[in-house]
Coordinates of C-alpha atoms in Angstrom, one line a residue:
M8 CA -36.8 -16.2 12.1
W9 CA -34.5 -17.8 14.7
T10 CA -34.9 -21.4 15.6
A11 CA -33.4 -23.1 18.6
F12 CA -30.9 -25.8 18.0
P13 CA -31.4 -29.4 19.1
V14 CA -29.5 -30.7 22.2
L15 CA -26.3 -32.5 21.2
S16 CA -25.9 -36.2 21.8
A17 CA -23.3 -37.6 24.2
E18 CA -20.7 -38.3 21.6
N19 CA -20.9 -34.7 20.4
S20 CA -20.4 -33.4 23.9
A21 CA -18.0 -30.6 24.9
T22 CA -14.9 -32.7 24.9
S23 CA -15.2 -33.5 21.2
R24 CA -16.1 -29.9 20.1
P25 CA -13.4 -27.3 19.8
N26 CA -13.2 -24.1 21.7
I27 CA -13.3 -20.9 19.7
L28 CA -11.0 -17.9 20.3
F29 CA -11.5 -14.8 18.2
I30 CA -8.9 -12.0 18.6
M31 CA -9.6 -8.6 17.1
A32 CA -7.7 -5.4 16.7
D33 CA -9.3 -2.0 16.4
D34 CA -8.8 0.1 13.2
C35 CA -5.7 -1.9 12.1
T36 CA -5.0 -1.7 8.4
Y37 CA -4.4 -5.2 7.3
S38 CA -1.5 -4.4 5.0
E39 CA 0.6 -3.1 8.0
I40 CA 0.9 -6.7 9.3
G41 CA 4.0 -8.6 8.2
C42 CA 2.2 -11.7 6.8
F43 CA 0.1 -9.4 4.7
G44 CA 3.0 -7.6 3.2
G45 CA 3.6 -4.9 5.9
Q46 CA 7.1 -3.3 5.6
N47 CA 7.2 -1.4 8.9
A48 CA 5.4 -2.9 11.8
K49 CA 7.0 -5.6 13.8
T50 CA 4.3 -8.3 14.3
P51 CA 6.0 -11.5 15.2
N52 CA 3.1 -13.1 17.1
I53 CA 0.6 -12.5 14.4
D54 CA 3.1 -13.7 11.7
K55 CA 3.7 -16.9 13.7
L56 CA 0.0 -17.5 13.9
A57 CA -0.2 -17.2 10.1
D58 CA 2.7 -19.6 9.7
E59 CA 0.7 -22.1 11.8
G60 CA -2.6 -21.6 10.1
L61 CA -4.5 -20.2 7.1
I62 CA -4.3 -16.6 5.7
F63 CA -7.4 -15.2 4.1
N64 CA -6.2 -12.8 1.5
R65 CA -9.7 -11.5 0.6
A66 CA -11.7 -11.0 3.7
Y67 CA -13.9 -7.9 4.2
V68 CA -16.2 -6.0 6.6
S69 CA -19.5 -4.6 5.2
M70 CA -18.9 -1.2 6.9
A71 CA -15.5 0.2 7.8
M72 CA -16.8 1.5 11.2
C73 CA -16.3 -0.1 14.6
V74 CA -20.0 -0.6 15.6
P75 CA -21.5 -1.8 12.4
A76 CA -18.6 -4.1 11.7
R77 CA -19.0 -5.8 15.1
H78 CA -22.7 -6.1 14.8
E79 CA -22.2 -7.8 11.4
L80 CA -19.6 -10.1 13.0
Y81 CA -21.8 -11.2 15.9
T82 CA -25.2 -11.4 14.1
G83 CA -24.2 -12.7 10.7
L84 CA -26.3 -10.0 9.2
Y85 CA -25.6 -7.2 6.8
P86 CA -26.0 -3.7 8.3
M87 CA -29.5 -2.9 6.9
E88 CA -30.7 -6.3 8.1
S89 CA -29.4 -6.1 11.6
G90 CA -30.5 -2.4 11.9
C91 CA -27.0 -1.2 12.7
A92 CA -26.1 0.6 9.5
W93 CA -24.6 3.7 11.1
N94 CA -21.8 4.2 13.6
H95 CA -22.9 4.1 17.2
G96 CA -26.0 2.3 16.0
R97 CA -28.0 -0.6 17.6
S98 CA -29.3 -3.8 16.3
K99 CA -33.1 -4.4 16.1
P100 CA -34.8 -5.9 19.1
G101 CA -35.4 -9.6 18.6
T102 CA -32.3 -10.0 16.5
K103 CA -30.3 -13.1 17.4
S104 CA -26.5 -13.4 17.6
I105 CA -23.6 -15.7 18.1
F106 CA -24.2 -15.4 21.8
H107 CA -27.6 -17.1 21.4
Y108 CA -26.6 -19.7 18.8
L109 CA -23.5 -21.0 20.6
T110 CA -25.1 -20.9 24.1
D111 CA -27.8 -23.2 22.8
L112 CA -25.1 -25.5 21.6
G113 CA -23.7 -25.7 25.1
Y114 CA -20.9 -23.1 24.8
R115 CA -19.9 -20.3 27.2
V116 CA -19.7 -17.2 25.1
G117 CA -17.9 -14.1 26.3
I118 CA -16.2 -10.9 25.3
S119 CA -13.1 -9.3 26.9
G120 CA -12.3 -5.7 25.9
K121 CA -14.2 -3.4 23.5
K122 CA -17.9 -4.3 23.2
H123 CA -19.8 -1.9 20.9
A124 CA -22.7 -4.4 21.0
S125 CA -26.2 -3.3 22.0
P126 CA -28.9 -3.8 23.1
K127 CA -28.0 -6.5 25.6
E128 CA -30.9 -8.7 24.6
V129 CA -29.3 -9.1 21.2
F130 CA -25.8 -9.6 22.6
P131 CA -26.2 -11.5 25.9
Y132 CA -22.4 -12.1 26.3
I133 CA -20.5 -13.1 29.4
N134 CA -18.3 -10.1 30.3
V135 CA -14.8 -11.3 30.8
P136 CA -12.5 -8.8 32.5
G137 CA -9.0 -8.1 31.4
F138 CA -8.9 -5.9 28.3
E139 CA -9.8 -2.2 28.2
E140 CA -13.3 -1.4 26.8
N141 CA -12.8 2.4 26.1
C142 CA -11.0 2.8 22.8
V143 CA -10.2 6.5 23.2
L144 CA -8.3 6.5 26.4
A145 CA -4.9 8.1 26.1
N146 CA -3.4 6.4 29.1
E147 CA -4.8 2.9 28.9
E148 CA -3.6 0.4 31.5
K149 CA -2.0 -2.8 30.4
E150 CA -4.4 -5.8 30.0
D151 CA -4.8 -8.3 32.9
I152 CA -4.9 -11.9 31.5
T153 CA -6.3 -13.3 34.8
G154 CA -9.9 -13.1 33.8
I155 CA -9.3 -14.6 30.4
K156 CA -7.3 -17.5 32.0
R157 CA -10.1 -18.1 34.4
F158 CA -12.7 -18.2 31.6
M159 CA -10.6 -20.7 29.6
E160 CA -10.2 -23.0 32.6
E161 CA -13.6 -23.0 34.3
K162 CA -16.3 -25.5 33.6
N163 CA -14.2 -27.9 31.6
D164 CA -17.3 -29.9 30.6
E165 CA -18.4 -27.0 28.5
P166 CA -16.5 -25.6 25.5
F167 CA -15.9 -21.8 25.3
C168 CA -16.1 -19.1 22.6
L169 CA -14.2 -16.0 23.6
F170 CA -13.9 -12.8 21.7
V171 CA -10.8 -10.8 22.8
C172 CA -11.2 -7.3 21.5
S173 CA -8.3 -5.0 21.8
T174 CA -8.6 -1.2 21.5
S175 CA -5.3 -0.9 19.6
P176 CA -4.4 0.7 17.3
H177 CA -7.5 2.9 17.6
A178 CA -6.6 6.6 18.0
P179 CA -5.3 8.2 20.1
W180 CA -2.0 6.5 19.3
T181 CA -0.3 6.6 22.7
L182 CA 0.5 2.9 23.5
G183 CA 3.7 1.0 22.7
D184 CA 7.2 2.1 21.9
A185 CA 7.2 4.7 19.1
S186 CA 11.0 5.1 19.4
A187 CA 11.2 1.7 17.7
Y188 CA 9.9 3.4 14.5
P189 CA 12.1 6.5 13.8
P190 CA 9.8 8.6 11.5
A191 CA 12.6 9.5 9.0
E192 CA 13.3 5.8 8.4
L193 CA 9.7 4.6 7.7
K194 CA 8.6 3.4 4.3
L195 CA 5.4 5.5 3.9
P196 CA 2.5 3.6 2.3
A197 CA 1.4 5.1 -1.0
H198 CA -1.8 6.5 0.5
L199 CA -0.1 8.8 3.1
G200 CA 1.2 12.3 2.4
D201 CA 4.8 12.8 3.3
T202 CA 5.2 15.5 6.0
P203 CA 7.1 15.3 9.3
E204 CA 3.7 15.4 11.1
V205 CA 2.3 12.5 9.1
R206 CA 5.5 10.5 9.7
E207 CA 5.4 11.2 13.4
A208 CA 1.8 10.1 13.7
Y209 CA 2.4 7.0 11.6
S210 CA 5.3 6.1 13.9
R211 CA 2.9 6.2 16.9
Y212 CA 0.3 4.2 14.9
L213 CA 2.9 1.5 14.1
A214 CA 3.8 1.3 17.8
E215 CA 0.2 0.5 18.6
V216 CA 0.1 -2.2 16.0
T217 CA 3.1 -3.8 17.7
Y218 CA 1.3 -3.3 21.0
F219 CA -1.6 -5.2 19.7
D220 CA 0.8 -7.9 18.4
R221 CA 2.2 -8.3 22.0
Q222 CA -1.4 -8.7 23.3
V223 CA -2.0 -11.4 20.7
G224 CA 1.1 -13.2 22.0
E225 CA -0.1 -13.0 25.6
V226 CA -3.5 -14.4 24.8
L227 CA -2.1 -17.3 22.8
K228 CA 0.4 -18.0 25.5
T229 CA -2.5 -18.2 28.0
L230 CA -4.4 -20.6 25.7
E231 CA -1.3 -22.8 25.8
E232 CA -0.9 -22.6 29.5
T233 CA -4.5 -23.6 30.1
G234 CA -4.1 -26.7 28.0
N235 CA -6.6 -25.6 25.4
A236 CA -4.4 -24.9 22.4
N237 CA -4.9 -28.2 20.6
N238 CA -8.6 -28.1 20.8
T239 CA -9.3 -24.5 19.9
V240 CA -10.1 -22.8 16.6
V241 CA -8.2 -19.5 16.7
M242 CA -9.2 -16.7 14.4
L243 CA -7.7 -13.2 14.3
S244 CA -9.0 -10.1 12.5
T245 CA -7.4 -6.7 12.1
E246 CA -11.0 -5.2 11.8
Q247 CA -11.3 -2.3 9.4
G248 CA -8.6 0.1 8.3
W249 CA -6.8 2.9 10.0
Q250 CA -8.1 6.4 10.9
F251 CA -5.7 8.1 8.5
S252 CA -7.6 9.5 5.5
G253 CA -8.7 6.9 3.0
G254 CA -9.1 4.0 5.4
K255 CA -11.8 3.8 8.0
W256 CA -15.2 5.4 7.0
T257 CA -14.7 4.5 3.3
N258 CA -15.4 1.7 0.9
W259 CA -11.9 1.6 -0.5
D260 CA -9.9 -1.5 0.0
L261 CA -7.8 0.2 2.7
G262 CA -11.0 0.6 4.7
V263 CA -13.1 -2.6 4.2
H264 CA -10.4 -5.2 3.7
T265 CA -9.7 -7.0 6.9
G266 CA -6.7 -9.2 7.7
L267 CA -8.1 -12.6 8.7
I268 CA -6.1 -15.6 9.9
A269 CA -7.3 -19.0 11.2
K270 CA -5.6 -21.8 13.1
W271 CA -7.0 -25.2 14.0
P272 CA -4.5 -27.8 14.9
G273 CA -5.0 -31.0 13.0
K274 CA -7.7 -29.5 10.8
I275 CA -6.1 -26.5 9.1
K276 CA -3.0 -26.9 7.0
P277 CA -0.2 -24.8 8.5
G278 CA 1.3 -22.1 6.3
S279 CA -1.6 -22.1 3.9
E280 CA -3.4 -19.2 2.1
T281 CA -6.7 -18.7 0.4
G282 CA -8.1 -16.2 -2.1
A283 CA -11.7 -17.1 -1.2
L284 CA -14.0 -14.1 -0.8
V285 CA -15.4 -14.0 2.8
Q286 CA -16.8 -11.3 5.0
F287 CA -17.7 -10.7 8.6
A288 CA -21.3 -11.9 8.1
D289 CA -19.9 -15.3 7.3
I290 CA -18.1 -15.8 10.6
T291 CA -21.1 -16.5 12.9
P292 CA -22.5 -19.3 10.7
T293 CA -19.0 -20.7 10.3
F294 CA -18.6 -20.9 14.1
V295 CA -22.0 -22.5 14.5
D296 CA -20.9 -25.1 11.8
V297 CA -17.6 -25.6 13.6
A298 CA -19.5 -26.2 16.9
G299 CA -21.6 -28.9 15.2
G300 CA -24.8 -26.9 14.9
E301 CA -27.3 -26.9 12.1
E302 CA -27.3 -24.2 9.4
V303 CA -28.3 -20.9 10.9
P304 CA -31.6 -19.7 9.3
A305 CA -32.2 -16.1 8.2
V306 CA -28.7 -14.7 8.3
S307 CA -26.8 -12.9 5.5
G308 CA -23.6 -14.9 5.8
K309 CA -22.8 -18.5 5.1
S310 CA -20.3 -20.9 6.6
F311 CA -16.9 -21.2 5.1
L312 CA -15.9 -24.3 7.1
D313 CA -15.0 -26.1 3.8
V314 CA -12.4 -23.3 3.1
L315 CA -11.0 -23.7 6.6
L316 CA -10.6 -27.4 6.0
G317 CA -9.1 -27.0 2.6
K318 CA -12.0 -28.7 0.8
N319 CA -12.9 -25.6 -1.2
E320 CA -10.9 -22.7 -2.7
K321 CA -13.9 -20.5 -3.3
H322 CA -16.7 -19.2 -1.1
R323 CA -18.5 -16.1 -2.4
K324 CA -18.9 -14.6 -5.9
Y325 CA -19.3 -11.1 -4.4
V326 CA -18.7 -9.3 -1.2
Y327 CA -20.9 -6.3 -0.4
C328 CA -20.0 -3.1 1.4
M329 CA -21.8 0.2 2.3
H330 CA -21.1 3.4 4.1
N331 CA -23.5 5.9 5.8
N332 CA -21.5 9.0 6.8
V333 CA -24.0 10.3 9.4
P334 CA -23.4 10.7 12.3
E335 CA -19.6 10.9 11.6
G336 CA -20.1 13.8 9.2
K337 CA -22.3 15.2 6.4
P338 CA -24.3 12.7 4.3
Y339 CA -22.1 10.8 1.9
P340 CA -23.7 7.4 1.2
I341 CA -21.4 4.9 -0.6
R342 CA -22.2 1.4 -1.7
A343 CA -19.7 -1.2 -3.2
V344 CA -19.5 -4.7 -4.5
I345 CA -16.2 -6.7 -4.8
S346 CA -15.5 -9.8 -6.9
S347 CA -12.3 -11.8 -7.3
E348 CA -11.2 -9.5 -10.0
Y349 CA -12.8 -6.1 -9.5
H350 CA -13.8 -3.6 -6.8
Y351 CA -16.8 -1.4 -7.8
I352 CA -17.8 1.7 -5.8
S353 CA -20.9 3.8 -6.2
N354 CA -20.7 7.2 -4.6
L355 CA -24.4 8.2 -4.4
L356 CA -23.8 11.9 -3.8
P357 CA -20.7 12.6 -6.0
D358 CA -21.3 16.3 -6.2
S359 CA -20.9 16.6 -2.4
I360 CA -17.6 17.1 -0.7
Y361 CA -16.7 14.3 1.7
F362 CA -16.5 15.4 5.3
E363 CA -15.6 13.4 8.4
K364 CA -15.7 15.2 11.7
H365 CA -12.8 13.5 13.5
L366 CA -10.4 14.1 10.7
E367 CA -11.4 17.8 10.2
A368 CA -11.4 18.6 13.9
G369 CA -8.0 17.1 14.5
A370 CA -9.3 14.7 17.0
H371 CA -6.9 13.8 19.9
G372 CA -4.8 16.9 19.1
E373 CA -3.6 15.5 15.8
V374 CA -2.3 18.0 13.2
W375 CA -1.0 15.7 10.5
W376 CA -4.1 16.3 8.2
E377 CA -3.7 20.0 8.3
R378 CA 0.0 19.9 7.6
W379 CA -0.7 17.4 4.8
K380 CA -3.3 19.8 3.2
E381 CA -0.9 22.7 3.5
K382 CA 1.7 20.7 1.6
A383 CA -0.9 20.0 -1.1
N384 CA -0.7 23.6 -2.1
T385 CA 2.8 23.0 -3.4
S386 CA 3.1 19.3 -4.0
T387 CA 1.4 17.4 -6.8
R388 CA 1.4 14.1 -4.9
E389 CA -0.1 15.4 -1.7
K390 CA -2.6 17.4 -3.7
Y391 CA -3.7 14.3 -5.6
L392 CA -4.3 12.4 -2.4
V393 CA -6.3 15.2 -0.8
E394 CA -8.4 15.8 -3.9
R395 CA -9.1 12.1 -4.1
F396 CA -10.3 12.1 -0.6
Y397 CA -12.6 15.1 -0.8
H398 CA -13.9 14.8 -4.4
R399 CA -15.0 11.4 -5.7
P400 CA -16.6 10.4 -9.0
A401 CA -20.0 8.8 -9.2
E402 CA -18.4 5.5 -10.0
E403 CA -15.0 3.9 -9.2
F404 CA -13.9 0.6 -10.7
Y405 CA -10.6 -1.0 -9.9
A406 CA -8.7 -4.1 -10.9
V407 CA -7.9 -6.0 -7.7
E408 CA -4.6 -7.6 -8.6
T409 CA -3.0 -5.0 -10.7
D410 CA -4.1 -1.8 -8.8
K411 CA -3.8 -2.5 -5.1
E412 CA -3.6 1.2 -4.3
Q413 CA -6.8 1.9 -6.3
F414 CA -5.4 4.9 -8.1
D415 CA -6.4 3.9 -11.6
N416 CA -10.2 4.3 -12.0
L417 CA -11.4 2.1 -14.9
A418 CA -15.0 3.4 -14.9
G419 CA -15.5 5.1 -18.3
N420 CA -12.9 2.9 -20.0
P421 CA -14.8 1.1 -22.8
I422 CA -12.6 -2.0 -22.4
F423 CA -14.1 -2.7 -19.0
E424 CA -17.7 -1.7 -19.8
R425 CA -19.1 -5.2 -19.7
E426 CA -17.4 -6.0 -16.4
L427 CA -18.5 -2.7 -14.9
E428 CA -22.1 -3.4 -15.9
K429 CA -22.0 -6.8 -14.2
H430 CA -20.9 -5.2 -11.0
Q431 CA -23.5 -2.4 -11.2
N432 CA -26.2 -5.0 -11.6
A433 CA -24.9 -7.1 -8.7
L434 CA -24.9 -4.1 -6.5
D435 CA -28.3 -3.0 -7.5
A436 CA -29.7 -6.4 -6.9
W437 CA -28.1 -6.6 -3.4
M438 CA -29.5 -3.2 -2.4
K439 CA -32.9 -4.3 -3.4
T440 CA -32.6 -7.4 -1.1
Q441 CA -31.6 -5.1 1.7
N442 CA -34.5 -2.7 1.1
D443 CA -31.7 -0.1 0.8
P444 CA -32.9 3.1 -1.0
G445 CA -29.4 4.6 -0.8
V446 CA -29.4 8.3 -0.4
P447 CA -32.4 8.6 2.0
V448 CA -30.8 6.3 4.5
D449 CA -27.8 8.6 5.1
T450 CA -29.6 11.5 6.9
E451 CA -29.7 12.7 10.4
S452 CA -33.5 12.1 10.6
E453 CA -33.2 8.5 9.4
Y454 CA -30.3 7.8 11.8
E455 CA -32.3 9.2 14.7
K456 CA -35.4 7.4 13.7
R457 CA -33.6 4.0 13.3
Y458 CA -31.6 4.5 16.4
W459 CA -34.5 5.1 18.7
E460 CA -36.6 2.5 17.0
N461 CA -33.9 -0.1 17.8

């Protein structure tokens, strides 16, 4: 149940409370960013932000899909609790979000750019013009910072919370300067098949990552120009992973791991890093904590303010993830739990072949997946990657530090039996708290029922 927050006293008025600026990419694999080890993309603005703030090396989304991830971010709830456990889903009527919590604390709370947040009663945001909302436009116009600047400057007696949500590098990959990334010179990540078509598509993807980085620079420059930089908590997220196979729409690290950076002048130590486990559900209660509000009742997440301030090196014991493939493809429910040492995945229909409609249809005219599959007929490496994508075992268990590519499945290895069981139990317990029956949730009928109910 949601409870209104008390009115703040004069000494806790707007001037003493920080503004909040959250900048988010769209389908940006965290490991492409320079400060997270990226070897290709030029991301000077994001890397500078990391140098001035705190890098979260272990931050996650519960679902590697745009809509559920954003609902988790704004509500502080896991997908089954908000009601948005499918892509293009909606949160349950009566659900409260960051837009309620911070408004009650005297903040102006807005979004510029991609929304994917409905119904309006759950997300009563101020619409701030400037960034494109449609993530699948091929010829997107350059952002206009005027609206963001106005939002930052108006009503100086009230602090602001602004979510700037880019549509880059969501497919189609048409923005930025792909000529800066000659395909033959790229260092292909281990998860990508090596064909001319893959390299060409990857070049365009990297160009959009750099396009997003430029946008980050423009927004941060505006924050400086409006005189708000020293009293603003800035947080940046890369959202979920790319639309290449094995990223978005999976529970693999490449999909659910988000690149998270925070800067707070005078509060966060510049150039610092943390291995604390956090996830999107923790961000809303953290922002309420930053704003001086009381603990938010009845949310899944919990504040990691102590991690931001360097008072604690740990936050969670486990991070929880899930995937419902409907309506993006045939049923293929996945659940996962991640600890500081291991990443456990339970594929609930392991005898099924994974199918995702955008990939198989060659959305936006892409042919790289077809060429990749053709090469798999003659190449062991490409065949392994294709088979890994389509045919998955009932259980996957990976060592986080020593197997970042997640190619060495430890499930079935007796040496890791005890640790595997711990993670199985943790996942089972979490699913029970979520009233998540698993397989029955990932069906067309259930999706339709939940969607229209919400």
